[in-house]
């Protein structure tokens, strides 16, 4: 039953500033612990804009992340129906989820990420060589921010360099909600074609990388190995590239914060955390659905109803953060939900932080006079994608 006084509204998506969440969230957060929301097909559901309620939802046993019950909060032709593919653990619940996740957590610990730092530094510097060669006016997204995370992840899994660019395009198409059905089908078929070539070839010749380790473990079928590989590739590429680009755009437009960082490089860890909070590039949030009728945040959520957490809004909750709308790279009170929370909290979070730290540090070190080559309000944004960030970012510097 929909409350007649509060008819469900669609997810707010209109932004008046590229660095801030859509305008419609603040009044909802001020008024309600949980709000009614209407999914694009008219199905009523729920929206969370407060931090405390979001954290509670992510650890609540009555809510599921299984793909079959999730509805996209914004219109798209790219609907995924039925359960997730075997091995694609992000859209499953325990015990299936933990069965797969625990096989790869060892590759994404703080310690393992530290060991990967020299590889990340090498890739970052090689891409910065390309930027220097491209010269002032180059598109940072094309030359630097997209390439770095995809090269890192491909090296970790053992994906040949020749496959990297097309994989990048497939992931981008599947993360773009405005992709047409033929475009999406072509991307799905490109991705499946890659997996069907790559995984069997490594089963007969396992290497010293994540996939080789999973193969030698002997616990997964070929289909599961494909699902795990696809999950790691899609998890890493679109997210980290957009965050890297968005962070650069934001720092260039907040010169006081950039100057503070350049004066005190020790602030880099805190700056990355603050950028993850302030920007929250998973701008369509994270959704769960009720496994049973459940009392939550003062409401009855009916079995099957979907709840979407507006991650950008919860990370700006004034109940949780002082001056939440201010970018403050010296902020020490983190604990943001930009990388999720609970059992599904981002598997690659330490890797993402390392790529961002190394990436920002090396970029501003080598190009201290870096600035936008276009007007700040002319930067085209990926607001039609699952992950938000600049579509291109043309930059210049003093040679
Ligand atoms: C700045 C970059 C990144 C952001 C903002 C980000 C964001 C997120 C968020 C919000 C979730 C939770 C989704 C939910 O609860 O429904 C998540 C999960 C996940 N992320 Fe990331 N991510 C980033 C980088 C990465 C990287 C580098 C990897 C590489 C492996 C990765 C792999 C995953 C996977 C596999 C999951 C699903 C985890 C699970 O269900 O157990 N992510 N990410």
XYZ file of C-alpha atoms and ligand atoms in Angstrom:
442
model
C 0.000 0.000 0.000
C 1.328 3.387 -0.957
C 0.774 6.210 1.523
C -1.613 8.663 -0.234
C -0.033 11.648 1.541
C 3.447 10.628 0.463
C 3.212 9.296 -3.090
C 6.499 7.683 -4.097
C 8.840 9.935 -6.052
C 11.632 8.722 -8.356
C 15.280 8.780 -7.248
C 16.573 12.380 -7.313
C 19.272 12.681 -9.984
C 19.441 16.404 -10.887
C 22.590 18.105 -9.595
C 23.215 21.832 -9.431
C 26.940 21.326 -8.750
C 29.044 18.488 -10.232
C 30.716 17.829 -6.853
C 27.542 17.625 -4.774
C 24.805 14.973 -4.592
C 21.493 15.647 -6.370
C 19.513 18.479 -4.765
C 16.479 16.389 -3.834
C 18.173 14.357 -1.087
C 18.532 17.021 1.611
C 14.807 17.631 2.261
C 14.178 13.879 2.376
C 16.991 13.362 4.898
C 15.741 16.230 7.050
C 12.190 14.892 7.132
C 12.305 11.092 7.253
C 14.379 8.148 8.478
C 13.361 6.289 5.326
C 11.384 7.655 2.347
C 9.024 6.110 -0.138
C 10.464 5.855 -3.618
C 9.112 4.791 -6.974
C 11.216 2.558 -9.227
C 11.035 3.300 -12.978
C 8.362 0.663 -13.687
C 6.166 2.249 -10.993
C 6.946 -0.336 -8.306
C 6.984 1.430 -4.930
C 10.041 0.920 -2.756
C 12.170 2.792 -0.252
C 15.056 5.236 -0.157
C 17.557 5.800 2.656
C 19.372 9.136 2.875
C 20.591 8.936 6.497
C 23.909 7.407 7.585
C 22.698 5.443 10.634
C 19.842 3.754 8.762
C 22.156 2.903 5.840
C 24.633 1.183 8.127
C 21.837 -0.742 9.802
C 20.410 -1.926 6.466
C 23.771 -3.241 5.249
C 24.073 -5.589 8.242
C 20.365 -6.488 8.612
C 19.665 -10.202 8.194
C 16.181 -9.619 6.693
C 17.587 -7.929 3.576
C 19.144 -9.612 0.550
C 21.626 -8.480 -2.111
C 20.607 -11.303 -4.476
C 20.306 -10.080 -8.051
C 16.872 -11.602 -8.692
C 15.107 -9.154 -6.349
C 16.979 -5.932 -7.197
C 15.440 -3.255 -9.463
C 17.460 -0.425 -11.019
C 16.515 2.878 -9.324
C 16.807 4.744 -12.641
C 15.408 3.908 -16.095
C 17.572 1.568 -18.149
C 17.184 -1.076 -20.825
C 19.928 -3.083 -19.117
C 17.861 -5.145 -16.674
C 19.495 -8.244 -15.201
C 16.933 -10.956 -14.598
C 17.236 -14.089 -12.496
C 20.058 -15.101 -10.200
C 23.658 -13.947 -10.680
C 25.977 -16.139 -12.780
C 27.949 -18.753 -10.825
C 30.958 -17.068 -9.174
C 29.515 -13.533 -9.571
C 29.365 -13.186 -5.801
C 28.578 -9.463 -5.440
C 24.883 -10.132 -6.071
C 24.536 -13.193 -3.803
C 23.947 -13.786 -0.084
C 25.846 -15.960 2.366
C 26.724 -18.816 2.337
C 27.166 -18.616 -1.470
C 28.712 -15.146 -1.187
C 31.311 -16.037 1.451
C 32.215 -19.292 -0.318
C 33.523 -17.268 -3.273
C 34.680 -14.084 -1.548
C 36.961 -15.902 0.892
C 38.879 -17.462 -2.019
C 40.063 -14.013 -3.146
C 40.232 -11.848 0.007
C 43.914 -12.767 0.494
C 44.768 -10.911 -2.727
C 43.216 -7.650 -1.527
C 44.520 -7.235 2.032
C 46.440 -4.135 3.189
C 49.629 -6.226 3.260
C 49.186 -7.629 -0.238
C 48.318 -4.170 -1.564
C 51.531 -2.793 -0.048
C 53.486 -5.444 -1.956
C 51.762 -4.313 -5.154
C 52.789 -0.671 -4.712
C 55.926 -0.871 -6.922
C 53.783 -2.300 -9.762
C 51.182 0.467 -9.299
C 53.963 3.111 -9.282
C 55.457 1.708 -12.491
C 52.093 1.767 -14.280
C 51.257 5.269 -13.008
C 54.595 6.642 -14.220
C 54.295 4.939 -17.608
C 50.873 6.522 -18.095
C 52.239 9.897 -16.982
C 54.980 9.510 -19.622
C 52.138 9.116 -22.130
C 50.466 12.242 -20.737
C 53.672 14.215 -21.117
C 54.031 12.945 -24.665
C 50.406 13.826 -25.487
C 51.181 17.371 -24.294
C 49.068 20.195 -22.839
C 45.398 19.874 -23.789
C 45.433 16.048 -23.441
C 42.417 14.195 -22.075
C 43.451 12.908 -18.656
C 40.632 10.323 -18.686
C 41.828 8.746 -21.909
C 45.554 8.851 -21.211
C 45.733 8.340 -17.469
C 42.724 7.719 -15.224
C 41.063 4.949 -17.267
C 44.272 3.145 -18.092
C 45.879 2.933 -14.657
C 43.277 0.797 -12.804
C 42.601 -1.397 -15.806
C 46.310 -2.155 -16.279
C 46.722 -2.876 -12.546
C 43.745 -5.246 -12.405
C 44.681 -6.961 -15.667
C 48.211 -7.620 -14.349
C 46.768 -9.042 -11.127
C 44.486 -11.460 -12.982
C 46.902 -12.114 -15.846
C 44.791 -10.646 -18.659
C 46.961 -10.083 -21.774
C 47.639 -6.457 -22.712
C 46.006 -7.033 -26.127
C 42.585 -7.619 -24.486
C 42.675 -4.625 -22.163
C 41.223 -1.842 -24.307
C 38.247 -3.862 -25.528
C 37.495 -5.069 -21.988
C 37.555 -1.452 -20.868
C 34.965 -0.561 -23.537
C 32.701 -3.515 -22.641
C 32.736 -2.595 -18.934
C 32.017 1.031 -19.817
C 29.067 0.080 -22.060
C 27.575 -2.200 -19.402
C 27.928 0.512 -16.758
C 26.240 3.113 -18.986
C 22.503 3.045 -18.267
C 21.701 4.806 -21.521
C 23.326 2.013 -23.581
C 20.878 0.568 -26.075
C 19.981 -3.121 -26.005
C 22.109 -3.878 -29.133
C 25.082 -2.030 -27.588
C 24.680 -3.944 -24.329
C 24.282 -7.288 -26.111
C 27.454 -6.605 -28.092
C 29.303 -5.799 -24.850
C 27.960 -8.935 -23.119
C 28.980 -11.048 -26.075
C 32.431 -9.378 -26.191
C 32.907 -10.047 -22.488
C 31.695 -13.668 -22.713
C 33.871 -14.250 -25.776
C 36.903 -12.987 -23.862
C 36.105 -15.179 -20.811
C 35.520 -18.249 -23.008
C 38.976 -17.774 -24.616
C 40.913 -16.656 -21.577
C 39.750 -18.909 -18.714
C 40.116 -22.309 -20.496
C 43.543 -21.263 -21.833
C 44.665 -20.580 -18.247
C 43.119 -23.793 -16.903
C 45.524 -25.691 -19.159
C 48.411 -23.313 -18.331
C 47.888 -21.597 -14.939
C 50.161 -18.654 -14.204
C 51.350 -16.943 -11.051
C 48.374 -14.597 -10.632
C 44.892 -14.532 -9.032
C 43.303 -16.720 -11.690
C 46.202 -19.200 -11.554
C 45.763 -19.441 -7.780
C 42.013 -20.071 -8.080
C 42.637 -22.739 -10.725
C 45.294 -24.507 -8.632
C 42.915 -24.402 -5.625
C 40.742 -26.823 -7.631
C 37.471 -25.749 -5.972
C 35.814 -23.917 -8.881
C 34.258 -25.028 -12.152
C 35.118 -23.274 -15.410
C 31.814 -21.328 -15.197
C 32.597 -20.183 -11.643
C 36.104 -19.105 -12.650
C 34.546 -17.019 -15.419
C 32.062 -15.421 -13.007
C 34.825 -14.575 -10.510
C 37.055 -13.113 -13.246
C 34.209 -10.959 -14.578
C 33.343 -9.757 -11.049
C 36.914 -8.649 -10.351
C 37.305 -6.911 -13.709
C 33.982 -5.051 -13.565
C 34.452 -4.227 -9.844
C 37.804 -2.571 -10.440
C 37.683 -0.773 -13.768
C 34.820 1.670 -13.906
C 34.938 2.565 -10.211
C 38.588 3.408 -9.677
C 39.045 5.211 -13.008
C 36.079 7.495 -12.359
C 37.247 8.181 -8.801
C 40.773 9.003 -9.954
C 39.435 11.469 -12.544
C 36.787 12.935 -10.262
C 39.356 13.519 -7.508
C 41.640 15.430 -9.883
C 38.742 17.558 -11.182
C 37.652 18.285 -7.593
C 41.124 19.207 -6.337
C 41.688 21.506 -9.314
C 38.419 23.247 -8.483
C 39.254 23.453 -4.740
C 42.711 25.068 -5.033
C 43.001 25.766 -1.276
C 42.712 22.021 -0.595
C 45.149 21.140 -3.377
C 47.677 23.691 -2.056
C 47.326 22.216 1.450
C 48.027 18.753 0.039
C 51.011 19.924 -1.982
C 52.460 21.626 1.126
C 51.982 18.537 3.276
C 52.088 15.248 1.299
C 51.550 13.375 4.593
C 47.894 14.382 4.232
C 47.473 12.128 1.172
C 45.866 9.187 3.058
C 43.304 11.489 4.701
C 42.739 13.354 1.430
C 41.885 10.128 -0.422
C 39.437 9.169 2.323
C 37.814 12.596 2.268
C 37.504 12.543 -1.531
C 35.866 9.094 -1.351
C 33.344 10.490 1.153
C 32.753 13.842 -0.479
C 32.373 12.505 -4.021
C 30.842 9.042 -3.465
C 30.977 8.066 -7.126
C 28.593 5.077 -6.670
C 25.927 7.728 -7.140
C 22.984 5.372 -7.708
C 23.736 3.816 -4.351
C 23.411 0.211 -3.268
C 20.126 -1.707 -3.050
C 18.771 -4.592 -0.988
C 15.346 -6.293 -0.885
C 13.304 -7.596 2.036
C 13.260 -11.379 2.491
C 10.210 -11.078 4.776
C 7.936 -8.360 6.187
C 10.209 -6.390 8.493
C 9.944 -3.382 10.839
C 12.733 -1.010 9.844
C 13.329 2.690 10.579
C 9.794 3.017 11.944
C 8.111 1.506 8.853
C 6.928 -1.895 7.732
C 8.927 -2.962 4.707
C 6.959 -5.654 2.872
C 8.543 -8.892 1.696
C 10.093 -8.323 -1.751
C 10.244 -4.516 -1.494
C 13.504 -2.921 -2.573
C 15.397 -0.385 -0.449
C 18.000 1.819 -2.127
C 20.681 3.542 -0.071
C 21.582 6.917 -1.590
C 25.298 6.603 -0.767
C 26.173 10.207 -1.784
C 23.456 11.495 0.578
C 24.371 9.342 3.575
C 27.987 10.486 3.302
C 26.763 14.095 3.664
C 24.569 13.420 6.712
C 25.051 16.300 9.207
C 24.143 13.908 12.042
C 27.343 12.036 11.208
C 29.709 14.725 9.872
C 30.473 18.273 10.906
C 30.178 20.594 7.878
C 29.386 17.615 5.626
C 29.206 19.694 2.445
C 32.698 21.040 2.899
C 35.675 19.276 1.308
C 38.274 19.151 4.068
C 41.284 16.977 3.322
C 42.451 17.391 6.911
C 39.281 15.699 8.211
C 40.135 12.814 10.515
C 36.622 11.506 11.145
C 36.156 9.085 8.265
C 34.138 5.828 8.379
C 32.240 6.861 5.230
C 30.068 4.416 3.281
C 31.522 5.250 -0.148
C 32.917 1.714 -0.300
C 29.842 0.116 1.254
C 29.560 -1.611 4.629
C 28.992 -5.116 6.002
C 29.746 -8.377 4.182
C 29.561 -6.742 0.753
C 31.938 -3.904 1.639
C 34.208 -3.299 -1.331
C 36.639 -6.183 -1.814
C 39.129 -3.950 -3.623
C 39.022 -1.029 -1.186
C 42.704 -1.145 -0.165
C 43.773 -1.555 -3.770
C 41.576 1.391 -4.801
C 43.064 3.568 -2.039
C 46.606 2.620 -3.104
C 45.913 3.454 -6.774
C 44.376 6.798 -5.780
C 47.234 7.723 -3.412
C 49.957 6.838 -5.896
C 48.020 8.354 -8.802
C 47.308 11.762 -7.209
C 50.777 12.026 -5.681
C 52.652 11.265 -8.904
C 50.364 13.414 -11.082
C 50.630 16.582 -8.979
C 54.329 15.956 -8.381
C 55.177 15.715 -12.083
C 52.692 18.369 -13.199
C 52.634 20.936 -10.350
C 51.013 23.556 -12.581
C 48.255 21.210 -13.803
C 44.946 22.956 -14.524
C 41.800 22.449 -16.564
C 42.073 23.227 -20.272
C 38.300 23.814 -20.483
C 35.887 25.871 -18.392
C 35.039 23.963 -15.201
C 31.313 23.936 -16.008
C 31.963 22.488 -19.458
C 33.416 19.197 -18.219
C 31.027 16.513 -19.531
C 29.838 14.224 -16.750
C 28.870 10.539 -16.766
C 25.562 11.085 -15.036
C 24.013 8.279 -17.099
C 26.448 5.690 -15.697
C 26.467 3.479 -12.609
C 29.653 5.267 -11.517
C 29.874 9.038 -11.711
C 32.867 10.936 -13.024
C 34.035 13.116 -15.905
C 33.599 11.630 -19.377
C 36.711 13.547 -20.415
C 39.011 15.927 -18.542
C 41.215 18.038 -20.770
C 44.123 19.462 -18.797
C 47.056 21.726 -19.442
C 50.276 22.713 -17.652
C 53.370 24.881 -18.060
C 55.983 22.970 -20.037
C 37.210 4.023 -5.821
C 36.971 2.827 -6.279
C 35.838 1.949 -5.806
C 34.602 2.283 -5.332
C 34.026 3.683 -5.105
C 33.908 1.036 -5.039
C 32.645 0.957 -4.471
C 32.071 -0.218 -4.030
C 30.844 -0.301 -3.262
C 30.014 0.890 -2.798
C 30.601 -1.614 -3.032
C 29.445 -2.205 -2.217
C 28.220 -2.467 -3.062
C 27.054 -3.002 -2.247
O 27.086 -3.053 -1.031
O 26.060 -3.393 -2.872
C 31.659 -2.369 -3.686
C 31.729 -3.747 -3.732
C 32.680 -4.431 -4.470
N 33.819 -3.917 -5.054
Fe 34.336 -1.979 -5.119
N 34.728 -0.009 -5.393
C 35.922 0.499 -5.846
C 37.024 -0.219 -6.270
C 37.074 -1.588 -6.421
C 38.218 -2.335 -6.891
C 39.595 -1.774 -7.255
C 37.845 -3.644 -6.940
C 38.755 -4.757 -7.371
C 38.629 -5.996 -7.105
C 36.465 -3.726 -6.464
C 35.701 -4.869 -6.363
C 34.497 -4.940 -5.684
C 33.780 -6.185 -5.483
C 34.193 -7.567 -6.013
C 32.638 -5.872 -4.724
C 31.564 -6.833 -4.231
C 31.974 -7.297 -2.856
C 31.028 -8.296 -2.243
O 29.858 -8.330 -2.605
O 31.492 -9.060 -1.397
N 36.039 -2.457 -6.161
N 32.558 -1.499 -4.269
